[in-house]
Coordinates of C-alpha atoms in Angstrom, one line a residue:
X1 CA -131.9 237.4 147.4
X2 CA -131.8 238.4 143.8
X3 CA -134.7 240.6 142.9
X4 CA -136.5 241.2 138.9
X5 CA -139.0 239.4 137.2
X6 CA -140.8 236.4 138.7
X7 CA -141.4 233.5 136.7
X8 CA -144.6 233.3 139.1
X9 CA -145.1 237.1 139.3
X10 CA -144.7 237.2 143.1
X11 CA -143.1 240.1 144.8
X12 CA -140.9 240.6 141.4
X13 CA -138.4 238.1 143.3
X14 CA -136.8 235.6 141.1
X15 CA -137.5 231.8 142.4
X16 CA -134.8 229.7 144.4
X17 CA -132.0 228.5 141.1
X18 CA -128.6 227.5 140.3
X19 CA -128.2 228.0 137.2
X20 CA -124.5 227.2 137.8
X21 CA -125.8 223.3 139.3
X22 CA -127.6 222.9 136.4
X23 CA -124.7 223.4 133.7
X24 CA -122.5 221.6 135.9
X25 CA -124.5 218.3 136.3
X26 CA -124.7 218.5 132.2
X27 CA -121.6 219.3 131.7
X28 CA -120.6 216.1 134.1
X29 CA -122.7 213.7 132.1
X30 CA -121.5 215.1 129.1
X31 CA -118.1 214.4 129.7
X32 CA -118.7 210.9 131.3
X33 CA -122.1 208.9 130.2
X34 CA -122.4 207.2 132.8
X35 CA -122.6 209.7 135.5
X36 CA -126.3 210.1 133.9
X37 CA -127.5 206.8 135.7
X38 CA -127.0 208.2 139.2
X39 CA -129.3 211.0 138.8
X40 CA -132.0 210.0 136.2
X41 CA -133.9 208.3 139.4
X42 CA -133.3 211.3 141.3
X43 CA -133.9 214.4 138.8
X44 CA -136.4 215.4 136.1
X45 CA -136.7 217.9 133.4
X46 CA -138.6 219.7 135.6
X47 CA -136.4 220.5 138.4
X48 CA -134.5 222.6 136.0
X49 CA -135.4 226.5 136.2
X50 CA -133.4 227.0 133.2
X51 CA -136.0 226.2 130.0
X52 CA -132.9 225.1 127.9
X53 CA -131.3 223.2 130.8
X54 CA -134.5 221.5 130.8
X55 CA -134.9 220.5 126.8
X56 CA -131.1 219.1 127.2
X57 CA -131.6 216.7 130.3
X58 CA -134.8 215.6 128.9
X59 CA -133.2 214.6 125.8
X60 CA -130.1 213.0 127.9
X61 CA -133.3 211.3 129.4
X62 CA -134.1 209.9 126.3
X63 CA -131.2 208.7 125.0
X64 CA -130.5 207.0 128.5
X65 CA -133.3 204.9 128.3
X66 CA -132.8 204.3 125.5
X67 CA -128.6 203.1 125.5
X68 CA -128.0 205.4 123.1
X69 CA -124.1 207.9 123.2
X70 CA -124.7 210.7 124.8
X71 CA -123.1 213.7 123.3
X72 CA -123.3 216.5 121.3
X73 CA -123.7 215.2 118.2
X74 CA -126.5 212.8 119.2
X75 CA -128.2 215.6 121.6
X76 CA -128.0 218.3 118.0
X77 CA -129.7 215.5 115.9
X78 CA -132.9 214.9 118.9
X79 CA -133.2 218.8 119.2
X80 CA -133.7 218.8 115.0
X81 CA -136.1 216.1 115.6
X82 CA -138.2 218.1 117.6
X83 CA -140.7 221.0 116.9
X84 CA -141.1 223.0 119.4
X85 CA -138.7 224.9 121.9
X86 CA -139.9 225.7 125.3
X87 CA -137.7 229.1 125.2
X88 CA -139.7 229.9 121.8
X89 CA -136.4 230.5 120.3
X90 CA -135.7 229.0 117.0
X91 CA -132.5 230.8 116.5
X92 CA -130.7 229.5 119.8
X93 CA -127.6 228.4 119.4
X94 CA -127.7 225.0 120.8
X95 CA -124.2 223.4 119.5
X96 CA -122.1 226.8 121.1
X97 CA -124.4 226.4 124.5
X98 CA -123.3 222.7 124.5
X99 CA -119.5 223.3 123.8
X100 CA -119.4 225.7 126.4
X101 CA -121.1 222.8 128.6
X102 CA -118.7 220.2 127.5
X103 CA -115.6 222.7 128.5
X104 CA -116.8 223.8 131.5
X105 CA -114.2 222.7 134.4
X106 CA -116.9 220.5 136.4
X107 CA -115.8 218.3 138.7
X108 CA -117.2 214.4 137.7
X109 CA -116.8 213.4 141.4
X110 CA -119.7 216.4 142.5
X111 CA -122.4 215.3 140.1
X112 CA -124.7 214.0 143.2
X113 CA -123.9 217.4 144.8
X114 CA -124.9 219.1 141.8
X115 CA -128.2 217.5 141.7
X116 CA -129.1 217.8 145.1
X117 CA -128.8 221.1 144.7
X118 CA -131.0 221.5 141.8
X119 CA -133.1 219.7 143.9
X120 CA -133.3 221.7 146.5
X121 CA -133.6 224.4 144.5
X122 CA -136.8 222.4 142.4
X123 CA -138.2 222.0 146.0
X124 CA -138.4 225.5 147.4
X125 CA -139.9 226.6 144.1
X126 CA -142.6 224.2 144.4
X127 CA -143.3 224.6 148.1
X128 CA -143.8 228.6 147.0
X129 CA -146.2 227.5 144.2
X130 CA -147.9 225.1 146.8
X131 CA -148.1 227.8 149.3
X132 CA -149.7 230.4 146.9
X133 CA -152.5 227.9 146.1
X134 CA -152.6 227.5 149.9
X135 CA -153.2 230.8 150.3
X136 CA -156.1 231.1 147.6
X137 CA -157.9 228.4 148.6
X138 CA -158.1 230.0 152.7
X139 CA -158.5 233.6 150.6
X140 CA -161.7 232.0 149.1
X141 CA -163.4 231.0 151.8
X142 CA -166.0 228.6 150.4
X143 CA -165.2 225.6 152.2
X144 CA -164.9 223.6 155.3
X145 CA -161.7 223.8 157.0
X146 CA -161.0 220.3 157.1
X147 CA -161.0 220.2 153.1
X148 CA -158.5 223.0 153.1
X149 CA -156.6 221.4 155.5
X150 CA -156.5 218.2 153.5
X151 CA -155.7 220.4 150.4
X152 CA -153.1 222.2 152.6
X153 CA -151.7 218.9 153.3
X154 CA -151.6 217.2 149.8
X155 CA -150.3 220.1 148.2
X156 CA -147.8 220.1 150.6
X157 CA -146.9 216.2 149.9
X158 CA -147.1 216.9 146.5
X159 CA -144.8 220.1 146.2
X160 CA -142.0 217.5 148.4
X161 CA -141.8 214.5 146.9
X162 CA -139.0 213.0 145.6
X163 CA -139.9 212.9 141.8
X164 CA -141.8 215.1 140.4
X165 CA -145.8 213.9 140.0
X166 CA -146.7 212.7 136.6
X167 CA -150.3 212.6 135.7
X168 CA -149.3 210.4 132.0
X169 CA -147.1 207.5 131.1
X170 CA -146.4 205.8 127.9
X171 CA -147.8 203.0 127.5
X172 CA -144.7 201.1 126.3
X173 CA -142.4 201.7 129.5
X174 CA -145.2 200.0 131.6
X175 CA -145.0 197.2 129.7
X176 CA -141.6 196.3 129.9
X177 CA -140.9 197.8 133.4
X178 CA -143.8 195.0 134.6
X179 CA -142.0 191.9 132.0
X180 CA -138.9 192.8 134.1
X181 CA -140.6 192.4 137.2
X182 CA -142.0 189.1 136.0
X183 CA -138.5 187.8 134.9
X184 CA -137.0 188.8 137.7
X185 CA -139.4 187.1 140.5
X186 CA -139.1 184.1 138.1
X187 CA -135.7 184.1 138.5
X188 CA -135.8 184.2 142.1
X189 CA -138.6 181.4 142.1
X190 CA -141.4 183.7 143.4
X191 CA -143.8 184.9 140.9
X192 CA -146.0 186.9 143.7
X193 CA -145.4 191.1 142.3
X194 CA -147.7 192.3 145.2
X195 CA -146.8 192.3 149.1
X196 CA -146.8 189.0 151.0
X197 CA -149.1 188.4 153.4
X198 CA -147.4 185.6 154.6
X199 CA -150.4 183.1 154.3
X200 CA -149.5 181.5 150.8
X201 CA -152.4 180.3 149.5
X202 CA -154.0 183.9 149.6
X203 CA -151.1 185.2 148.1
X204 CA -151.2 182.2 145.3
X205 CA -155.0 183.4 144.3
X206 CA -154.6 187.2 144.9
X207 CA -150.6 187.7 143.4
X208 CA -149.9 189.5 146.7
X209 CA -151.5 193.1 147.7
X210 CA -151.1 195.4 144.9
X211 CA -150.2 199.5 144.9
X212 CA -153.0 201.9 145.0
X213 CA -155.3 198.7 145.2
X214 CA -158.5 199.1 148.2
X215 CA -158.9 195.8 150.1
X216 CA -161.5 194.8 151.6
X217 CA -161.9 192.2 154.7
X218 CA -165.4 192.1 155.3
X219 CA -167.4 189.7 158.1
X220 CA -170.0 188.7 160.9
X221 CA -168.6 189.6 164.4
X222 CA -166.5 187.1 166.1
X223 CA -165.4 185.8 162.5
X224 CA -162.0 187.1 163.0
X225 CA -161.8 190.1 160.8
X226 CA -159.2 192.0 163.1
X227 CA -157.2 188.5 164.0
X228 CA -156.7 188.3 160.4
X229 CA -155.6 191.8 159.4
X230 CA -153.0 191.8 162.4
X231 CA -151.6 188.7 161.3
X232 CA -150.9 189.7 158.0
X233 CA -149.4 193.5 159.5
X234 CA -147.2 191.3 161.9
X235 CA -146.3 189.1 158.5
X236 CA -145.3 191.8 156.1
X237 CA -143.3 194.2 159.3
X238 CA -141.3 190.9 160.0
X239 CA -140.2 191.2 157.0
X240 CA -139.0 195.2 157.5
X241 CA -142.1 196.6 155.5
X242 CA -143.5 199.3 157.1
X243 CA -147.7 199.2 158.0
X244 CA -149.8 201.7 159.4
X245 CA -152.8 200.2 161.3
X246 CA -155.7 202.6 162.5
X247 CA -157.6 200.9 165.1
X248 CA -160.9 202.7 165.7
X249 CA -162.5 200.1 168.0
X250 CA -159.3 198.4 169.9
X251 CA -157.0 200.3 171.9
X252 CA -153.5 200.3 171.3
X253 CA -152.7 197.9 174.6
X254 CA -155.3 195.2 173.2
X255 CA -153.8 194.9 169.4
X256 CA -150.0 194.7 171.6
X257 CA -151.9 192.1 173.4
X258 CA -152.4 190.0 170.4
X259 CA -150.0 190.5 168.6
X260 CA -147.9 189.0 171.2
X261 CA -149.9 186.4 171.8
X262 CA -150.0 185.2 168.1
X263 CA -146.3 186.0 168.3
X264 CA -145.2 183.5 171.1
X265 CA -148.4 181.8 170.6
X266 CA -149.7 181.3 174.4
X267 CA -153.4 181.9 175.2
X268 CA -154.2 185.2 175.0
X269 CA -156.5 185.1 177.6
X270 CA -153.5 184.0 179.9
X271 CA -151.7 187.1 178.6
X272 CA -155.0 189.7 179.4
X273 CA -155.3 188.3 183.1
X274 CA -151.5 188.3 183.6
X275 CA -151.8 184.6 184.1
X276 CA -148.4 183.5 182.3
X277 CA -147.1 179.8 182.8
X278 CA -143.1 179.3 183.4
X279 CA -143.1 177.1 180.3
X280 CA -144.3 180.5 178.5
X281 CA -141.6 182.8 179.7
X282 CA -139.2 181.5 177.3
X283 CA -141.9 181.9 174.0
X284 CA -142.8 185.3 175.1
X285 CA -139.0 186.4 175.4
X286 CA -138.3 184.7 171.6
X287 CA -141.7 186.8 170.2
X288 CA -140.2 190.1 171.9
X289 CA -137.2 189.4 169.8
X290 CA -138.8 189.1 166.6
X291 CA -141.0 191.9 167.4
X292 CA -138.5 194.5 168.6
X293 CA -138.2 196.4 165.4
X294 CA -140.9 195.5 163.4
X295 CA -142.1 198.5 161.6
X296 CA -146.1 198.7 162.4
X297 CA -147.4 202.4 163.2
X298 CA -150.8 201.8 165.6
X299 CA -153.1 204.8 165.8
X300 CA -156.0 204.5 168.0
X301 CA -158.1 207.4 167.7
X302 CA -161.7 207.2 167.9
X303 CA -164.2 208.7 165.6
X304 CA -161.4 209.9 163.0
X305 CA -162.6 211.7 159.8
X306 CA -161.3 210.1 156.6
X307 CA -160.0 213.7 156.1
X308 CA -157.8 213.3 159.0
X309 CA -156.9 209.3 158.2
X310 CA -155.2 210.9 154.8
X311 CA -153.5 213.3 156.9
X312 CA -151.6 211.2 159.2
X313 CA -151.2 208.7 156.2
X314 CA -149.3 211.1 154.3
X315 CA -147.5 211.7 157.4
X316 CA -146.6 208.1 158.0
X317 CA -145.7 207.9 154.1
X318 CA -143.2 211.0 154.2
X319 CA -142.1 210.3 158.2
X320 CA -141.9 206.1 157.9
X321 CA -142.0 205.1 154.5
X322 CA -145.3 203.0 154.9
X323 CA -146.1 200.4 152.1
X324 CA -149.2 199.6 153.6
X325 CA -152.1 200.7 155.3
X326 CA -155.1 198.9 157.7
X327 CA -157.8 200.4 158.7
X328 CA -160.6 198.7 161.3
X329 CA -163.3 199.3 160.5
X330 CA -164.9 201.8 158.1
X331 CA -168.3 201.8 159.8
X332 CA -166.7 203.3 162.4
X333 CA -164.7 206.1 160.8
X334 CA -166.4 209.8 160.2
X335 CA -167.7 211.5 156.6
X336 CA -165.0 214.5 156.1
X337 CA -168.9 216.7 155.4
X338 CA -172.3 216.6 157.6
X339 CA -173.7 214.1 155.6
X340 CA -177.1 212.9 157.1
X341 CA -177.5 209.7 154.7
X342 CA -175.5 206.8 156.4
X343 CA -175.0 205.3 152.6
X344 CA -173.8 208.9 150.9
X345 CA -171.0 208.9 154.0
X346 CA -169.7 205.6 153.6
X347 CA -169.4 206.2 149.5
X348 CA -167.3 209.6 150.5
X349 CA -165.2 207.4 152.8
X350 CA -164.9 204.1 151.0
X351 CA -164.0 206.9 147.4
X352 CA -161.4 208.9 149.5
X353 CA -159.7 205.6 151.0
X354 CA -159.1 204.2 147.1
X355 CA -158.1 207.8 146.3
X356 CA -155.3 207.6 149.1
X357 CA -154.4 204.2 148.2
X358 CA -153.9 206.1 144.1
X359 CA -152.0 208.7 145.7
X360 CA -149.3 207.2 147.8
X361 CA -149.4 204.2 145.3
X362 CA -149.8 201.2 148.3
X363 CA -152.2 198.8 149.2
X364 CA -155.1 200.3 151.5
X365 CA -156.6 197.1 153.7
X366 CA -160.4 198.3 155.3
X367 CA -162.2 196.1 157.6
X368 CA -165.8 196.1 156.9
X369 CA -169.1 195.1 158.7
X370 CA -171.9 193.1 156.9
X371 CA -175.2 193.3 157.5
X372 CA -177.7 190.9 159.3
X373 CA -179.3 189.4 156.5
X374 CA -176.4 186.9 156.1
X375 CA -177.7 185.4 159.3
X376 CA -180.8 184.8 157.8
X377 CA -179.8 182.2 154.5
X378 CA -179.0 178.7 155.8
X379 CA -175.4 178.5 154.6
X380 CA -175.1 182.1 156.3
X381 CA -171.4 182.3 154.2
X382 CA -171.8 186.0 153.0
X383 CA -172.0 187.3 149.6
X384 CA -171.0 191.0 148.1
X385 CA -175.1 192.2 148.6
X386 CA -174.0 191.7 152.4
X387 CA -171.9 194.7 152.5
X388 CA -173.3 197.3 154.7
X389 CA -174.0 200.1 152.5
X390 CA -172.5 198.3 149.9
X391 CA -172.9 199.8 146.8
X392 CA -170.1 202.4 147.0
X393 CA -167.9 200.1 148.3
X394 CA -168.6 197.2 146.0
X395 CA -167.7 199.6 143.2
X396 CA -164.3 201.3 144.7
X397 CA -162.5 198.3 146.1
X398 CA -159.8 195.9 144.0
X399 CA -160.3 193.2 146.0
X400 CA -163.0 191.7 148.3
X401 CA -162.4 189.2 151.1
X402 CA -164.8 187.8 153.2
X403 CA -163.6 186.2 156.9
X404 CA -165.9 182.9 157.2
X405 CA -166.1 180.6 160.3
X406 CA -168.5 177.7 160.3
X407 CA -167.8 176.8 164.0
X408 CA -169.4 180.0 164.7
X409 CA -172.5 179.1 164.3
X410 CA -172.0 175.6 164.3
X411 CA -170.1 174.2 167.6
X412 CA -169.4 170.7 166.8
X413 CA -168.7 170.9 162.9
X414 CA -166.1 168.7 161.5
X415 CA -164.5 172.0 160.2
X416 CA -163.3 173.5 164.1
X417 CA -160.3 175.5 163.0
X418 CA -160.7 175.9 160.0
X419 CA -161.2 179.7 158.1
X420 CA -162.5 180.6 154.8
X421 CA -161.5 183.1 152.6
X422 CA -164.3 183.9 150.2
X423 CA -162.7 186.0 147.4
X424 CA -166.2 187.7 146.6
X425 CA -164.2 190.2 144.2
X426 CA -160.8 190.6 142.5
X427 CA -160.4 193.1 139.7
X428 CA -157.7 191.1 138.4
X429 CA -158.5 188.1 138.9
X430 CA -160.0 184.8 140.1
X431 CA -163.2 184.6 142.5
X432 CA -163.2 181.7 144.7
X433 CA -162.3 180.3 148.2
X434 CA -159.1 180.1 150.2
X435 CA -159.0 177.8 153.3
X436 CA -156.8 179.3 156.1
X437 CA -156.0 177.8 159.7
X438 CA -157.3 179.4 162.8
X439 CA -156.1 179.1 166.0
X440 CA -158.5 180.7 168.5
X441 CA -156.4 180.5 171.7
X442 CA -153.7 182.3 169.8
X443 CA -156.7 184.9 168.1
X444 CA -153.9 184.0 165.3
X445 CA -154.4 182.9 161.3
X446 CA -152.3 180.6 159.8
X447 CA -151.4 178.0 156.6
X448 CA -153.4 175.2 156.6
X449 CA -150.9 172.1 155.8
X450 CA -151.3 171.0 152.0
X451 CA -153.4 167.9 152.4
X452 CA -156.0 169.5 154.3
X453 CA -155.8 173.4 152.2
X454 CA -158.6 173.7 149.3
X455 CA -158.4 176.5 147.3
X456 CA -160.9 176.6 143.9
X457 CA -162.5 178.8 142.1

């Protein structure tokens, strides 16, 4: 361990480097262009300890996106361009330090070595900044423990991601990176840019679920609100997309239940009394196939805190990958504080769960109760003032869904299987009503058939 002056001033021990990585990844894309593509996704000016090594990737950056030669001459006439020099010195030779990059005897094969290392290296020095900040905040004292601990552990995230966080973006690059995502689902004949949920006509009206958008599914008992959000985990972990569900009213056993159930489609009440027909055998054995790897994460723990929810989120993010996460319900999940006003808790809650959904960038689905007075209009089809507590929730969510049965309250309608999906909000875009198929027996939701679908705003 090499001792002297901190850049942090910590124990005068100089942070994890390679100094040596870093000129060697240069010197490799110096040499050969395109040896820049396979580690622009992977490294940032950041990662660099060396302040100059920095300045010269960020201009290779530049030029990348850019298609512009990358070379001396072209990284000399940026650096002119530029003002500033984050090693406040104006007289640094830049053309010698570059020569001296462009003869080093690098090896153009190790370049993914080389940035792995400066990786690594990026990585310890953030963890040590994280830890430091860690250390303040329990030094301090001034707050609950389960505040540090979800500081602990979004630091923590933070400090090991992949790229480094950015807290800007130019404008520009958003633009065109979204055009290319148009063009390119056009070109494979799907225009949805969010996640599938499998039942079409919602995706049609809402483009799919969005990153770091909160969804909410909100209904009357008995209207189907977990039926619905299983169906459309089961839909998007088909497809190898991994979904974290938090069930804080059904176990574990009785979401397994269902899902094969809806999966083989038999009765499920055949399934819960171990009452399973021969002809059955052969459908259950099909859904076990098709649900042997699907990637859906259940967590069943009552009474959580939302402070612990983002905890094992960020977990499930850094552990499975997760692209999108359930929750049901949040009535029944806890205020991170002692907070003695029902309304001020679900606000924190319903505020942390669209913070999460920001942070890891994925859609974050909460089930929501309504309150009684729906029961008391004659329609009884529920509207946003329904919302228990609603105001905070109204405010933070991207999307509102509300689960609608008629045959609830209305035995012998002419609508028996038949769901609606009242779209009471969308940020971006329509309002309006999607008709689904429900299948009772089966506690499953499906796609109505064209001729009998009505979807309008």
């Amino acid at each position: 361990m090499n001792s002297g002056i901190s850049k942090d001033g910590i124990l005068n021990i100089v942070p994890p480097n390679s100094i040596d990585a870093e000129k060697a990844l240069l010197s490799a894309i110096l040499i050969d262009n395109s040896q820049a593509n396979s580690v622009l996704g992977i490294i940032n000016p950041e990662d660099f300890y060396d302040s100059v090594n920095a300045k010269i990737f960020r201009i290779i950056s530049k030029l990348s996106e850019k298609n512009e030669p990358i070379d001396i001459i072209t990284i000399l006439h940026s650096l002119e361009k530029e003002q500033d020099s984050p090693d406040n010195s104006s007289d640094f030779n830049y053309g010698n330090y570059l020569t001296s990059l462009f003869e080093l005897p690098a090896g153009l094969f190790n370049i993914e070595q080389y940035s792995k290392i400066v990786k690594e290296k990026s990585t310890l020095r953030n963890l040590i900044n994280a830890s430091n900040k860690i250390r303040q905040k329990c030094y301090e004292q001034n707050e609950d423990i389960e505040n540090i601990i979800d500081f602990t552990e979004k630091t923590i995230f933070d400090a090991t991601q992949k790229d480094a966080p950015k807290n800007y973006a130019e404008v520009y690059p958003l633009i065109i990176d979204y055009f290319k995502k148009l063009t390119s689902k056009k070109s494979d004949n799907d225009v949805i840019t969010g996640i599938h949920s499998g039942l079409n006509y919602l995706d049609e009206y809402t483009n799919g679920f969005q990153p770091s958008d909160l969804i909410i599914i909100a209904g009357r008992p008995s209207m189907g609100k977990t039926a619905l959000s299983l169906c459309i985990a089961k839909n998007i972990a088909v497809k190898k997309i991994p979904v974290a569900f938090f069930s804080l009213e059904m176990s574990k056993e009785q979401l397994a239940t269902r899902l094969l159930a809806m999966t083989a489609k038999i009765d499920s009440s055949f399934l819960r009394r171990g009452k399973i027909h021969n002809p059955d055998i052969e459908n259950i054995h099909k859904a076990l196939e098709i649900l042997e790897d699907i990637p859906i994460y259940i967590d069943d723990s009552a009474g959580i805190t939302v402070t612990e929810l983002r905890a094992k989120t960020r977990r499930l993010k850094r552990e499975k990958n997760i692209e999108l996460v359930i929750i049901d319900y949040l009535q029944l999940m806890r205020a991170s504080h002692n907070i003695e006003s029902r309304e001020q808790a679900i606000a924190e809650i319903s505020r942390s769960l669209k913070g999460l959904a920001k942070e890891l960038n994925i859609p974050v689905i909460a089930l929501s109760q309504l309150n009684r007075m729906v029961e008391s209009r004659q329609d009884r089809k529920p509207q946003l003032a329904d919302l228990r507590e609603s105001g905070a929730i109204e405010q933070d969510a991207d999307l509102i869904m509300f689960v609608y049965r008629e045959e609830v309250y209305k035995k012998d309608t002419e609508n028996k299987g038949v769901a609606e999906l009242i779209i009471g909000k969308q940020r971006n875009g329509p309002t309006g009503i999607v008709k689904l198929s429900y299948i009772d027996k089966y506690t499953s939701f499906e796609n109505l058939a064209y001729e009998d679908r009505e979807a309008y705003i």
